[in-house]
PDB file of C-alpha atoms in Angstrom:
ATOM      1  CA  MET W   3      -7.010  19.042   9.788  1.00  0.00           C
ATOM      2  CA  PRO W   4      -6.697  17.917   6.168  1.00  0.00           C
ATOM      3  CA  THR W   5      -4.524  20.949   5.423  1.00  0.00           C
ATOM      4  CA  ILE W   6      -2.243  20.182   8.358  1.00  0.00           C
ATOM      5  CA  SER W   7      -2.006  16.498   7.481  1.00  0.00           C
ATOM      6  CA  LYS W   8      -1.316  17.322   3.840  1.00  0.00           C
ATOM      7  CA  GLU W   9       1.491  19.724   4.797  1.00  0.00           C
ATOM      8  CA  TYR W  10       3.115  17.232   7.158  1.00  0.00           C
ATOM      9  CA  SER W  11       2.747  14.408   4.635  1.00  0.00           C
ATOM     10  CA  LYS W  12       4.144  16.477   1.774  1.00  0.00           C
ATOM     11  CA  ALA W  13       7.215  17.339   3.844  1.00  0.00           C
ATOM     12  CA  LEU W  14       7.719  13.681   4.768  1.00  0.00           C
ATOM     13  CA  PHE W  15       7.206  12.573   1.163  1.00  0.00           C
ATOM     14  CA  THR W  16       9.752  15.126  -0.075  1.00  0.00           C
ATOM     15  CA  LEU W  17      12.256  13.860   2.487  1.00  0.00           C
ATOM     16  CA  ALA W  18      11.543  10.254   1.489  1.00  0.00           C
ATOM     17  CA  ALA W  19      12.010  11.034  -2.202  1.00  0.00           C
ATOM     18  CA  GLU W  20      15.296  12.821  -1.534  1.00  0.00           C
ATOM     19  CA  ASN W  21      16.545   9.757   0.348  1.00  0.00           C
ATOM     20  CA  GLY W  22      15.116   7.118  -2.003  1.00  0.00           C
ATOM     21  CA  GLN W  23      12.912   5.802   0.808  1.00  0.00           C
ATOM     22  CA  ILE W  24       9.362   6.392  -0.511  1.00  0.00           C
ATOM     23  CA  GLU W  25       8.213   2.783  -0.200  1.00  0.00           C
ATOM     24  CA  ARG W  26      10.040   2.128   3.072  1.00  0.00           C
ATOM     25  CA  PHE W  27       8.469   5.198   4.687  1.00  0.00           C
ATOM     26  CA  SER W  28       5.063   4.170   3.362  1.00  0.00           C
ATOM     27  CA  GLU W  29       5.366   0.698   4.862  1.00  0.00           C
ATOM     28  CA  SER W  30       6.642   2.080   8.173  1.00  0.00           C
ATOM     29  CA  LEU W  31       3.801   4.584   8.435  1.00  0.00           C
ATOM     30  CA  ALA W  32       1.291   1.833   7.735  1.00  0.00           C
ATOM     31  CA  VAL W  33       2.780  -0.367  10.478  1.00  0.00           C
ATOM     32  CA  ILE W  34       2.698   2.451  13.024  1.00  0.00           C
ATOM     33  CA  TYR W  35      -0.847   3.396  12.095  1.00  0.00           C
ATOM     34  CA  ASP W  36      -2.006  -0.225  12.355  1.00  0.00           C
ATOM     35  CA  LEU W  37      -0.403  -0.527  15.790  1.00  0.00           C
ATOM     36  CA  VAL W  38      -1.902   2.658  17.202  1.00  0.00           C
ATOM     37  CA  SER W  39      -5.289   1.902  15.621  1.00  0.00           C
ATOM     38  CA  GLU W  40      -5.419  -1.305  17.641  1.00  0.00           C
ATOM     39  CA  ALA W  41      -4.872   0.739  20.824  1.00  0.00           C
ATOM     40  CA  PRO W  42      -6.739   4.064  20.532  1.00  0.00           C
ATOM     41  CA  GLU W  43      -5.787   4.851  24.124  1.00  0.00           C
ATOM     42  CA  TYR W  44      -2.188   5.184  22.901  1.00  0.00           C
ATOM     43  CA  ILE W  45      -3.172   8.128  20.664  1.00  0.00           C
ATOM     44  CA  GLU W  46      -5.051   9.627  23.618  1.00  0.00           C
ATOM     45  CA  PHE W  47      -1.948   9.204  25.771  1.00  0.00           C
ATOM     46  CA  LEU W  48       0.285  10.846  23.138  1.00  0.00           C
ATOM     47  CA  SER W  49      -2.236  13.666  22.685  1.00  0.00           C
ATOM     48  CA  SER W  50      -2.785  14.407  26.358  1.00  0.00           C
ATOM     49  CA  PRO W  51      -1.398  17.749  27.542  1.00  0.00           C
ATOM     50  CA  ALA W  52      -1.730  16.406  31.104  1.00  0.00           C
ATOM     51  CA  ILE W  53       1.214  14.079  30.446  1.00  0.00           C
ATOM     52  CA  PRO W  54       4.607  15.788  30.177  1.00  0.00           C
ATOM     53  CA  LEU W  55       5.819  16.096  26.588  1.00  0.00           C
ATOM     54  CA  SER W  56       9.137  14.463  27.443  1.00  0.00           C
ATOM     55  CA  GLU W  57       7.294  11.365  28.690  1.00  0.00           C
ATOM     56  CA  ARG W  58       5.191  11.169  25.521  1.00  0.00           C
ATOM     57  CA  LEU W  59       8.251  11.592  23.282  1.00  0.00           C
ATOM     58  CA  ASN W  60      10.130   8.924  25.246  1.00  0.00           C
ATOM     59  CA  ALA W  61       7.171   6.584  24.737  1.00  0.00           C
ATOM     60  CA  ILE W  62       7.377   7.090  20.958  1.00  0.00           C
ATOM     61  CA  GLU W  63      11.138   6.608  21.000  1.00  0.00           C
ATOM     62  CA  SER W  64      10.979   3.396  23.025  1.00  0.00           C
ATOM     63  CA  ALA W  65       8.089   1.988  20.970  1.00  0.00           C
ATOM     64  CA  PHE W  66       9.457   2.643  17.490  1.00  0.00           C
ATOM     65  CA  ALA W  67      13.132   3.660  17.424  1.00  0.00           C
ATOM     66  CA  ASP W  68      14.514   0.125  17.115  1.00  0.00           C
ATOM     67  CA  ASN W  69      12.252  -0.945  14.238  1.00  0.00           C
ATOM     68  CA  MET W  70      11.459   2.174  12.211  1.00  0.00           C
ATOM     69  CA  PRO W  71      13.501   4.590  10.106  1.00  0.00           C
ATOM     70  CA  GLU W  72      14.773   7.541  12.114  1.00  0.00           C
ATOM     71  CA  TYR W  73      12.828  10.021   9.967  1.00  0.00           C
ATOM     72  CA  ILE W  74       9.554   8.204  10.632  1.00  0.00           C
ATOM     73  CA  VAL W  75      10.148   8.246  14.386  1.00  0.00           C
ATOM     74  CA  SER W  76      11.008  11.949  14.146  1.00  0.00           C
ATOM     75  CA  PHE W  77       7.844  12.533  12.112  1.00  0.00           C
ATOM     76  CA  VAL W  78       5.647  10.913  14.772  1.00  0.00           C
ATOM     77  CA  LYS W  79       7.455  12.844  17.493  1.00  0.00           C
ATOM     78  CA  LEU W  80       6.890  16.081  15.558  1.00  0.00           C
ATOM     79  CA  LEU W  81       3.160  15.345  15.363  1.00  0.00           C
ATOM     80  CA  CYS W  82       3.182  14.740  19.115  1.00  0.00           C
ATOM     81  CA  GLU W  83       5.164  17.904  19.897  1.00  0.00           C
ATOM     82  CA  ASN W  84       2.807  20.047  17.851  1.00  0.00           C
ATOM     83  CA  GLY W  85      -0.392  18.486  19.216  1.00  0.00           C
ATOM     84  CA  HIS W  86      -1.398  16.740  16.007  1.00  0.00           C
ATOM     85  CA  MET W  87      -1.234  13.051  16.956  1.00  0.00           C
ATOM     86  CA  LYS W  88      -4.926  12.616  16.148  1.00  0.00           C
ATOM     87  CA  ALA W  89      -4.083  13.553  12.549  1.00  0.00           C
ATOM     88  CA  LEU W  90      -1.798  10.532  12.141  1.00  0.00           C
ATOM     89  CA  GLY W  91      -4.400   8.566  10.163  1.00  0.00           C
ATOM     90  CA  GLU W  92      -4.980  11.486   7.810  1.00  0.00           C
ATOM     91  CA  CYS W  93      -1.223  11.889   7.393  1.00  0.00           C
ATOM     92  CA  VAL W  94      -0.894   8.224   6.426  1.00  0.00           C
ATOM     93  CA  GLU W  95      -3.698   8.620   3.855  1.00  0.00           C
ATOM     94  CA  GLU W  96      -2.193  11.808   2.437  1.00  0.00           C
ATOM     95  CA  TYR W  97       1.257  10.214   2.212  1.00  0.00           C
ATOM     96  CA  ALA W  98      -0.280   7.250   0.353  1.00  0.00           C
ATOM     97  CA  GLU W  99      -1.864   9.702  -2.066  1.00  0.00           C
ATOM     98  CA  PHE W 100       1.526  11.298  -2.761  1.00  0.00           C
ATOM     99  CA  VAL W 101       2.935   7.814  -3.423  1.00  0.00           C
ATOM    100  CA  ARG W 102       0.088   7.050  -5.860  1.00  0.00           C
ATOM    101  CA  GLU W 103       0.702  10.338  -7.668  1.00  0.00           C
ATOM    102  CA  ALA W 104       4.430   9.625  -7.893  1.00  0.00           C
ATOM    103  CA  HIS W 105       3.659   6.262  -9.501  1.00  0.00           C
ATOM    104  CA  ASN W 106       0.985   7.808 -11.761  1.00  0.00           C
ATOM    105  CA  ARG W 107      -1.765   5.786 -10.090  1.00  0.00           C
ATOM    106  CA  THR W 108      -5.222   6.640  -8.848  1.00  0.00           C
ATOM    107  CA  ASN W 109      -7.987   4.907  -6.928  1.00  0.00           C
ATOM    108  CA  ALA W 110     -11.517   4.360  -8.147  1.00  0.00           C
ATOM    109  CA  ARG W 111     -14.562   3.106  -6.303  1.00  0.00           C
ATOM    110  CA  VAL W 112     -17.034   1.370  -8.596  1.00  0.00           C
ATOM    111  CA  TYR W 113     -20.590   0.808  -7.386  1.00  0.00           C
ATOM    112  CA  SER W 114     -22.917  -1.654  -9.110  1.00  0.00           C
ATOM    113  CA  VAL W 115     -26.028  -3.641  -8.214  1.00  0.00           C
ATOM    114  CA  VAL W 116     -24.550  -6.909  -9.407  1.00  0.00           C
ATOM    115  CA  PRO W 117     -20.906  -7.988  -9.298  1.00  0.00           C
ATOM    116  CA  LEU W 118     -18.960  -7.321 -12.487  1.00  0.00           C
ATOM    117  CA  ASP W 119     -17.134 -10.186 -14.150  1.00  0.00           C
ATOM    118  CA  ASP W 120     -13.411 -10.002 -14.903  1.00  0.00           C
ATOM    119  CA  LYS W 121     -13.966  -8.995 -18.535  1.00  0.00           C
ATOM    120  CA  GLN W 122     -16.250  -6.105 -17.512  1.00  0.00           C
ATOM    121  CA  LYS W 123     -13.793  -4.982 -14.835  1.00  0.00           C
ATOM    122  CA  LYS W 124     -10.904  -5.005 -17.286  1.00  0.00           C
ATOM    123  CA  ALA W 125     -12.863  -3.012 -19.898  1.00  0.00           C
ATOM    124  CA  LEU W 126     -13.978  -0.467 -17.291  1.00  0.00           C
ATOM    125  CA  GLU W 127     -10.463  -0.063 -15.894  1.00  0.00           C
ATOM    126  CA  GLU W 128      -9.080   0.480 -19.402  1.00  0.00           C
ATOM    127  CA  LYS W 129     -11.644   3.235 -20.010  1.00  0.00           C
ATOM    128  CA  LEU W 130     -10.908   4.862 -16.661  1.00  0.00           C
ATOM    129  CA  GLU W 131      -7.162   4.704 -17.365  1.00  0.00           C
ATOM    130  CA  ALA W 132      -7.675   6.329 -20.762  1.00  0.00           C
ATOM    131  CA  LEU W 133      -9.816   9.010 -19.147  1.00  0.00           C
ATOM    132  CA  SER W 134      -7.442   9.750 -16.259  1.00  0.00           C
ATOM    133  CA  GLY W 135      -4.115   9.052 -17.940  1.00  0.00           C
ATOM    134  CA  LYS W 136      -3.157   7.027 -14.853  1.00  0.00           C
ATOM    135  CA  LYS W 137      -3.081   3.390 -13.814  1.00  0.00           C
ATOM    136  CA  VAL W 138      -6.346   2.751 -11.958  1.00  0.00           C
ATOM    137  CA  ASP W 139      -6.638   0.677  -8.801  1.00  0.00           C
ATOM    138  CA  ALA W 140     -10.348  -0.081  -8.654  1.00  0.00           C
ATOM    139  CA  VAL W 141     -12.365  -1.297  -5.702  1.00  0.00           C
ATOM    140  CA  TYR W 142     -15.689  -2.854  -6.622  1.00  0.00           C
ATOM    141  CA  ILE W 143     -18.630  -2.396  -4.281  1.00  0.00           C
ATOM    142  CA  GLN W 144     -21.975  -4.079  -4.635  1.00  0.00           C
ATOM    143  CA  ASP W 145     -24.678  -1.496  -3.860  1.00  0.00           C
ATOM    144  CA  SER W 146     -28.230  -2.775  -3.740  1.00  0.00           C
ATOM    145  CA  SER W 147     -29.607   0.783  -3.497  1.00  0.00           C
ATOM    146  CA  LEU W 148     -28.779   1.345  -7.181  1.00  0.00           C
ATOM    147  CA  LEU W 149     -31.501   0.379  -9.644  1.00  0.00           C
ATOM    148  CA  GLY W 150     -28.915  -0.596 -12.239  1.00  0.00           C
ATOM    149  CA  GLY W 151     -25.918   0.757 -14.117  1.00  0.00           C
ATOM    150  CA  LEU W 152     -22.685   1.961 -12.517  1.00  0.00           C
ATOM    151  CA  LYS W 153     -21.448   4.798 -10.391  1.00  0.00           C
ATOM    152  CA  VAL W 154     -17.701   5.516 -10.282  1.00  0.00           C
ATOM    153  CA  GLU W 155     -15.835   7.825  -7.892  1.00  0.00           C
ATOM    154  CA  MET W 156     -12.306   8.735  -8.970  1.00  0.00           C
ATOM    155  CA  ASP W 157     -10.042  11.750  -8.428  1.00  0.00           C
ATOM    156  CA  ASP W 158     -12.705  13.850  -6.682  1.00  0.00           C
ATOM    157  CA  MET W 159     -15.100  13.205  -9.565  1.00  0.00           C
ATOM    158  CA  THR W 160     -18.217  11.081  -9.771  1.00  0.00           C
ATOM    159  CA  PHE W 161     -19.341   9.434 -12.992  1.00  0.00           C
ATOM    160  CA  ASP W 162     -22.960   8.454 -12.494  1.00  0.00           C
ATOM    161  CA  GLY W 163     -24.232   6.062 -15.139  1.00  0.00           C
ATOM    162  CA  SER W 164     -26.854   4.593 -12.847  1.00  0.00           C
ATOM    163  CA  VAL W 165     -30.413   3.951 -13.968  1.00  0.00           C
ATOM    164  CA  GLU W 166     -31.605   6.316 -11.238  1.00  0.00           C
ATOM    165  CA  LYS W 167     -29.538   9.167 -12.724  1.00  0.00           C
ATOM    166  CA  HIS W 168     -30.967   8.502 -16.185  1.00  0.00           C
ATOM    167  CA  LEU W 169     -34.500   8.459 -14.769  1.00  0.00           C
ATOM    168  CA  GLN W 170     -33.847  11.812 -13.082  1.00  0.00           C
ATOM    169  CA  LYS W 171     -32.778  13.255 -16.446  1.00  0.00           C
ATOM    170  CA  VAL W 172     -35.920  11.916 -18.127  1.00  0.00           C
ATOM    171  CA  LYS W 173     -38.034  13.346 -15.313  1.00  0.00           C
ATOM    172  CA  GLY W 174     -36.365  16.748 -15.816  1.00  0.00           C
ATOM    173  CA  VAL W 175     -37.103  16.670 -19.554  1.00  0.00           C
ATOM    174  CA  ILE W 176     -40.745  15.743 -18.964  1.00  0.00           C
ATOM    175  CA  LYS W 177     -41.223  18.523 -16.396  1.00  0.00           C
ATOM    176  CA  GLY W 178     -39.631  20.956 -18.814  1.00  0.00           C
TER     177      GLY W 178
END
């Protein structure tokens, strides 16, 4: 599904950019996803081939047409028509990734045994920004399974500066 969701999201992002609606579409997608996440049976209903397509499309229209941009409603209807409603969450994530790229931003997940103070966070973010060339939005996660040090996941890469990783290297050197 990631390929499908990426293709749908790229098309929607391109349309949003052409219409100067990137942020509005992003917010609208998030609202729709939040609403359907609260009622998983709604996704099941919209995905069910046992329910006539016209009924499912009318349900989308009546639920969202008054409050959402027309293109967003059409996007959700297209997912429904093509049997990809269960990919909505992935589409929202992919669209958000396109928005981050457009704003030259990236996400990082930072794992540490102890919480980092503001000064440490700032220094780490500056290093990550210099490394990536992008503004970094970091999420800090306390992970008691680490012995010490840090582990950072960013842009499909992992930087492992944990004590465990260093011990593994030492072990490899000793074993020869």
